[in-house]
Structures are given as C-alpha cells and as structure tokens.
C-alpha cells in the first residue's frame, strides 16, 4: 500500500507562520516534500490553482525543484487542471519534469471547480468537461506520436507537430484522473484504461464508492482489466491519540468551525456531528488501532492501491501540529496497514 501527501499551498494565514512571505511559503513546501520522503510517504503532490487564495499556480516548476531535493518519492500533480491548460504546453512541461526527476512523474488531470480560475482564463463552466476530454485526447497523442496532425474546438489546429522532450518513462506514463463529483471523469479514465484518484473528501464514502464502481464497470466495457489498473483513495489528515475520546476532543472544535463556514455549504458538507463524519465519511480520528481499522475497511470497499493523506489538515491549522500527528500515523498506523495488505 502506497501513501501520497499533497498540498495546494493555501495563503490562509492560519496555515502559515506569522509574517511568512510567499517566498518563504514556497521554500517551506520544498522542505515539506523532503520531510515527506524521509518519513515514508511514497508520493508528494502539488495541486494547481489560479486563485489568490493559493500559491500553487505552477506545479511543474515547483515539482521540478522538489525533484532536485529528493531521490525516490514519486511526484504527483494533484491535479493538473487540463481543461484550462494548452495540452501542447502540458506535454512539454511534464515531459521535462519526468526527465529531471529520472522518471518519477505521476500526472493527475482534472476538470477543476475553481470559479476564479475560470474567470482568469476566460473559460465557461459548461465547457469544462468538453475541454478536458479534447485536451486529454491530444495530450495522449503528443506523448506517443511524432508529427501529430489534429483539429479541435478549443485550440488552434496542429499540422505535423512533435513535442520535446518525450517523457523519460518508456512507454509514456499512464495519466491518473481525479474523480470527485461526476461519472464523466470515471468514463474518460475508463475509456483510456487509466488509473483513477477518488477524492473521498467532503461527501459520504458511499458517494465516491458509487463512482468507483461505475469506473470499474466502464473499464470492463472498454476491454480493460480493473485488476491491472491502480486506484487511489483520499482521506483526511489523521487525528491520533492513545485514547479515542482524546482524539475526538482534539478534533471537535475544528469540525464545528468548519461545518459553519461557506466552503462547507458550497461543497454540500452533509454531517451534523463529528461522529457522523467518522462513521460515514473519510475522517481518520481515534486511536492508532481504530484508524488502521478504518483504512483497512476503506480498502476492503475500494480495493485501492494508494491512500492520499495530505498535509493541509481538515482539523488542524498549524503545520507543526499536523506533522506531529502524521509522524504518529507513520509510526503506528502505516506499518499495520502495509503488513495487513502486503
């Protein structure tokens, strides 16, 4: 079982040190990736946002610098908003990153759901799915073919175009598809036989499980074997204590604050109590044994190969506290899960 951590580099003051500049925040993200490799994460991801609330506007650049500071950890884009990007540029940028990292690139693409990004790029929300599908089909060709001739709706035509460099990995790496709300992401991934990353975030687990079931049905429909294709599932940053009641006491104030914020309403956050969130959602709260049991139960449902457990914790604001719980998690939970699923 692999574990992935990711960040969107939020500019929320609560997630930064007092007086921390943008330069210091970006440097801290690089140090965080080095720490993640040392503690035992298998992958580190940087999401893409074009929004003043985040600093993650250029994952390819940041991950390239992280590649120079690390040696083994896989480098994920969580996610690349392909509906807003030129697939020619994506093919070039991430082909380059794959070389600079000696083949550690893991590209995850998605439609995106960030209104400021749409406004900045002049894209219409109702076009995003079509933009994503068209861009991905072209990206696939650019990574695998020479002298591509192509015509579409959303970018200029190509005539005998070849991008350089080609990805370092041979054959070109399979691209992951981020999935959170719609069967269209699952359908696109299944059509190409690509791996899926299920966000498993704000909604009950059953919502995401239904999308994964649909994805696997469509894989078979398109002639692919689901057993040979990786699946990743997200979970919230853990809150761990020796006694479960202490973990709940630590998490409850943050839960009550969050469910009253606009972001909770915007994402349809359905839980009225922390206990409900733990029971029906992906919250990891309790003793090490309870959290290990929760992950094993998720795996029994999803049959996944990787868990995404990130840094920008739902329940904590400061990085030091979040790191402390993650160190506890890797010391007492991850070995149990890996041994059970080996």
PDB file of C-alpha atoms in Angstrom, residues 34 45 47 72 128 140 149 197 203-204 215 237 286:
ATOM      1  CA  UNK A  34      11.901  16.364   1.655  1.00  0.00           C
ATOM      2  CA  UNK A  45       1.644  16.080  -4.829  1.00  0.00           C
ATOM      3  CA  UNK A  47      -2.284  20.823  -6.903  1.00  0.00           C
ATOM      4  CA  UNK A  72      12.888   8.418  -4.587  1.00  0.00           C
ATOM      5  CA  UNK A 128     -15.055  22.375 -18.935  1.00  0.00           C
ATOM      6  CA  UNK A 140      -2.141  11.268 -25.284  1.00  0.00           C
ATOM      7  CA  UNK A 149      -1.952  16.464 -37.175  1.00  0.00           C
ATOM      8  CA  UNK A 197      -7.834   9.078  -7.961  1.00  0.00           C
ATOM      9  CA  UNK A 203     -19.212  13.581   0.780  1.00  0.00           C
ATOM     10  CA  UNK A 204     -20.023  10.215   2.396  1.00  0.00           C
ATOM     11  CA  UNK A 215     -15.494   3.338 -13.299  1.00  0.00           C
ATOM     12  CA  UNK A 237      -5.280  14.097   7.800  1.00  0.00           C
ATOM     13  CA  UNK A 286      -9.208   7.831  17.112  1.00  0.00           C
TER      14      UNK A 286
END
